[in-house]
């Protein structure tokens, strides 16, 4: 099934509405989304150029042409290659060709060196971020993307099932993280990140696993993710090494209820802000509102973090095909923290959880 042709069609409609005359993306998730090509982010530019009419064009180094041929899934692609001594960005400027005063959208992940070179090649144009037209498209997955996210969700579920075997008193966070990375690799193509935060470190949401040895009564937050077929997993569970610290069990029960309520509230027509409010409500009532220091979640797809943001006050309406994390937590400095994170997909009439491992506190040993 051709998914890239229809994506370009939808992109052109959005460009038209937004008054964007040309769009240029460099290697990264936007390029992969639009063309299928997982290009190398080299100092030699590879640029996909979308104009209102005419076929999509790609400016690519001659030595990458075999890969372009093999991996780009756009059948009407116009290829402009350049040699080692050519000015690639001047060539790209000619291919973009938008008139003086035209609006050109550049991919958000484009290197500054390319951005400045294109601006030099095309003076007098208006420059905007491509996310304003691409991000809302990418936020709503097609059926094929939802199935890929479901598959990578099953792969990370499987890793969490094995976490209790890997967590041992006396092991360092780093040792545990290395072993988890190997487990992730066995079911994914790549490892994106491994957070193992033990004891007081669990109060730091993005803790980097280090030399701390896991101790009796530690709470351990394990947040892990990888990619499969380009699509990302991201899943958190909280574990306890034997008996939990004072006060933790009651707080964890509130968190578990808050996460479940937020997932249950997901359906078309709800706003992202409403989902955040549902997750926050029970934690605030329990006096843990200030300890929930981050948004409730983020969209996920070809990037681990992408739109929509599940953020207080957001009036972005949920529509079928949106996929995002629901990951409330609480963090008490110097003591402990906890987080529960699942990926969910908005379905026609509700929600489809893409992670299914239980949410209760897992007591190890
Ligand atoms: Zn994160
Ligand atoms: Zn996470
Ligand atoms: Zn996340």
CSV table of N, CA and C in Angstrom, one decimal, residues 156 159-164 166-167 173 176-177 180-181 183-184 193-198 201-202 204-205 207 209 214 219-225 234-241 327 337-341 362 364:
chain,number,residue,atom,x,y,z
A,156,UNK,N,8.3,-3.7,24.1
A,156,UNK,CA,8.7,-3.1,25.3
A,156,UNK,C,8.0,-3.7,26.5
A,159,UNK,N,10.0,-6.6,27.6
A,159,UNK,CA,11.2,-6.3,28.4
A,159,UNK,C,10.7,-6.0,29.9
A,160,UNK,N,9.6,-5.2,30.1
A,160,UNK,CA,9.2,-5.0,31.5
A,160,UNK,C,8.8,-6.2,32.2
A,161,UNK,N,8.3,-7.2,31.5
A,161,UNK,CA,8.0,-8.5,32.2
A,161,UNK,C,9.3,-9.1,32.8
A,162,UNK,N,10.5,-8.8,32.2
A,162,UNK,CA,11.7,-9.4,32.7
A,162,UNK,C,12.5,-8.5,33.7
A,163,UNK,N,12.0,-7.3,33.9
A,163,UNK,CA,12.7,-6.4,34.8
A,163,UNK,C,12.9,-7.0,36.2
A,164,UNK,N,11.9,-7.6,36.8
A,164,UNK,CA,12.1,-8.2,38.1
A,164,UNK,C,13.2,-9.2,38.2
A,166,UNK,N,16.0,-8.9,36.6
A,166,UNK,CA,17.3,-8.1,36.4
A,166,UNK,C,17.6,-7.3,37.6
A,167,UNK,N,16.6,-6.8,38.3
A,167,UNK,CA,16.8,-5.9,39.5
A,167,UNK,C,17.2,-6.8,40.7
A,173,UNK,N,22.9,0.8,39.2
A,173,UNK,CA,21.9,1.2,38.2
A,173,UNK,C,22.5,0.9,36.8
A,176,UNK,N,22.3,-2.7,35.8
A,176,UNK,CA,20.9,-3.1,35.4
A,176,UNK,C,20.6,-2.5,34.0
A,177,UNK,N,21.0,-1.2,33.8
A,177,UNK,CA,20.7,-0.5,32.6
A,177,UNK,C,21.3,-1.3,31.4
A,180,UNK,N,19.3,-4.3,30.7
A,180,UNK,CA,18.0,-4.0,30.1
A,180,UNK,C,18.2,-3.6,28.6
A,181,UNK,N,19.3,-2.9,28.3
A,181,UNK,CA,19.6,-2.5,26.9
A,181,UNK,C,19.7,-3.7,26.0
A,183,UNK,N,18.2,-6.6,26.6
A,183,UNK,CA,16.9,-7.2,26.4
A,183,UNK,C,16.1,-6.3,25.4
A,184,UNK,N,16.2,-5.0,25.4
A,184,UNK,CA,15.5,-4.1,24.5
A,184,UNK,C,16.0,-4.5,23.1
A,193,UNK,N,16.7,4.8,24.9
A,193,UNK,CA,17.1,5.3,26.2
A,193,UNK,C,16.8,4.2,27.3
A,194,UNK,N,17.6,4.3,28.4
A,194,UNK,CA,17.3,3.4,29.5
A,194,UNK,C,17.5,4.2,30.8
A,195,UNK,N,16.4,4.4,31.5
A,195,UNK,CA,16.4,5.1,32.8
A,195,UNK,C,16.2,4.1,33.9
A,196,UNK,N,17.2,4.0,34.7
A,196,UNK,CA,17.1,3.1,35.9
A,196,UNK,C,17.4,4.1,37.1
A,197,UNK,N,16.4,4.4,37.9
A,197,UNK,CA,16.6,5.4,38.9
A,197,UNK,C,16.2,4.8,40.3
A,198,UNK,N,17.2,4.5,41.1
A,198,UNK,CA,17.0,3.8,42.4
A,198,UNK,C,17.1,4.7,43.6
A,201,UNK,N,17.3,8.6,43.8
A,201,UNK,CA,17.4,9.0,42.4
A,201,UNK,C,16.1,8.9,41.7
A,202,UNK,N,15.1,8.1,42.2
A,202,UNK,CA,13.8,7.9,41.6
A,202,UNK,C,13.0,9.3,41.6
A,204,UNK,N,14.2,11.9,40.4
A,204,UNK,CA,14.7,12.7,39.2
A,204,UNK,C,14.1,12.1,38.0
A,205,UNK,N,13.1,12.7,37.3
A,205,UNK,CA,12.4,12.0,36.2
A,205,UNK,C,13.3,11.5,35.1
A,207,UNK,N,16.7,10.7,35.3
A,207,UNK,CA,18.0,10.3,35.9
A,207,UNK,C,18.8,9.5,35.0
A,209,UNK,N,21.4,6.6,34.6
A,209,UNK,CA,21.8,5.5,35.5
A,209,UNK,C,23.3,5.6,35.8
A,214,UNK,N,21.8,-0.7,44.0
A,214,UNK,CA,20.4,-0.9,44.5
A,214,UNK,C,20.4,-1.5,45.9
A,219,UNK,N,13.0,2.2,46.0
A,219,UNK,CA,12.0,2.3,44.9
A,219,UNK,C,12.8,2.4,43.7
A,220,UNK,N,12.5,1.7,42.6
A,220,UNK,CA,13.3,1.8,41.3
A,220,UNK,C,12.3,2.2,40.2
A,221,UNK,N,12.5,3.3,39.6
A,221,UNK,CA,11.8,3.7,38.4
A,221,UNK,C,12.5,3.3,37.2
A,222,UNK,N,11.9,2.5,36.3
A,222,UNK,CA,12.5,2.0,35.1
A,222,UNK,C,11.7,2.5,33.9
A,223,UNK,N,12.3,3.4,33.1
A,223,UNK,CA,11.7,4.0,31.9
A,223,UNK,C,12.5,3.7,30.7
A,224,UNK,N,12.0,2.9,29.8
A,224,UNK,CA,12.8,2.4,28.7
A,224,UNK,C,12.1,2.6,27.3
A,225,UNK,N,12.9,2.6,26.3
A,225,UNK,CA,12.4,2.7,25.0
A,225,UNK,C,13.4,2.4,23.9
A,234,UNK,N,8.1,3.6,24.6
A,234,UNK,CA,8.4,4.4,25.7
A,234,UNK,C,7.5,4.0,26.8
A,235,UNK,N,8.0,3.3,27.9
A,235,UNK,CA,7.2,2.7,28.9
A,235,UNK,C,7.9,2.7,30.2
A,236,UNK,N,7.1,3.1,31.3
A,236,UNK,CA,7.7,3.2,32.6
A,236,UNK,C,6.9,2.4,33.6
A,237,UNK,N,7.6,1.6,34.4
A,237,UNK,CA,7.0,1.0,35.6
A,237,UNK,C,7.9,1.3,36.8
A,238,UNK,N,7.2,1.2,37.9
A,238,UNK,CA,8.0,1.4,39.2
A,238,UNK,C,8.0,0.1,40.0
A,239,UNK,N,9.2,-0.2,40.5
A,239,UNK,CA,9.5,-1.4,41.2
A,239,UNK,C,9.9,-1.1,42.6
A,240,UNK,N,9.7,-2.0,43.5
A,240,UNK,CA,10.2,-1.8,44.9
A,240,UNK,C,11.0,-3.0,45.3
A,241,UNK,N,12.1,-2.7,46.0
A,241,UNK,CA,13.0,-3.8,46.5
A,241,UNK,C,12.6,-4.2,47.9
A,327,UNK,N,1.5,9.4,31.4
A,327,UNK,CA,2.6,9.1,32.3
A,327,UNK,C,2.7,10.0,33.5
A,337,UNK,N,10.5,8.7,44.1
A,337,UNK,CA,9.5,9.1,43.1
A,337,UNK,C,8.9,7.9,42.5
A,338,UNK,N,7.9,8.1,41.6
A,338,UNK,CA,7.3,7.0,40.9
A,338,UNK,C,6.6,7.6,39.7
A,339,UNK,N,6.5,6.7,38.7
A,339,UNK,CA,5.9,7.1,37.4
A,339,UNK,C,5.3,5.8,36.8
A,340,UNK,N,4.1,6.0,36.2
A,340,UNK,CA,3.5,4.9,35.4
A,340,UNK,C,3.3,5.4,34.0
A,341,UNK,N,3.8,4.8,33.0
A,341,UNK,CA,3.7,5.3,31.6
A,341,UNK,C,3.2,4.2,30.6
A,362,UNK,N,5.4,-3.4,41.5
A,362,UNK,CA,6.0,-4.7,41.5
A,362,UNK,C,7.0,-4.8,42.6
A,364,UNK,N,9.9,-6.7,44.3
A,364,UNK,CA,11.0,-7.6,43.8
A,364,UNK,C,11.6,-8.3,45.0
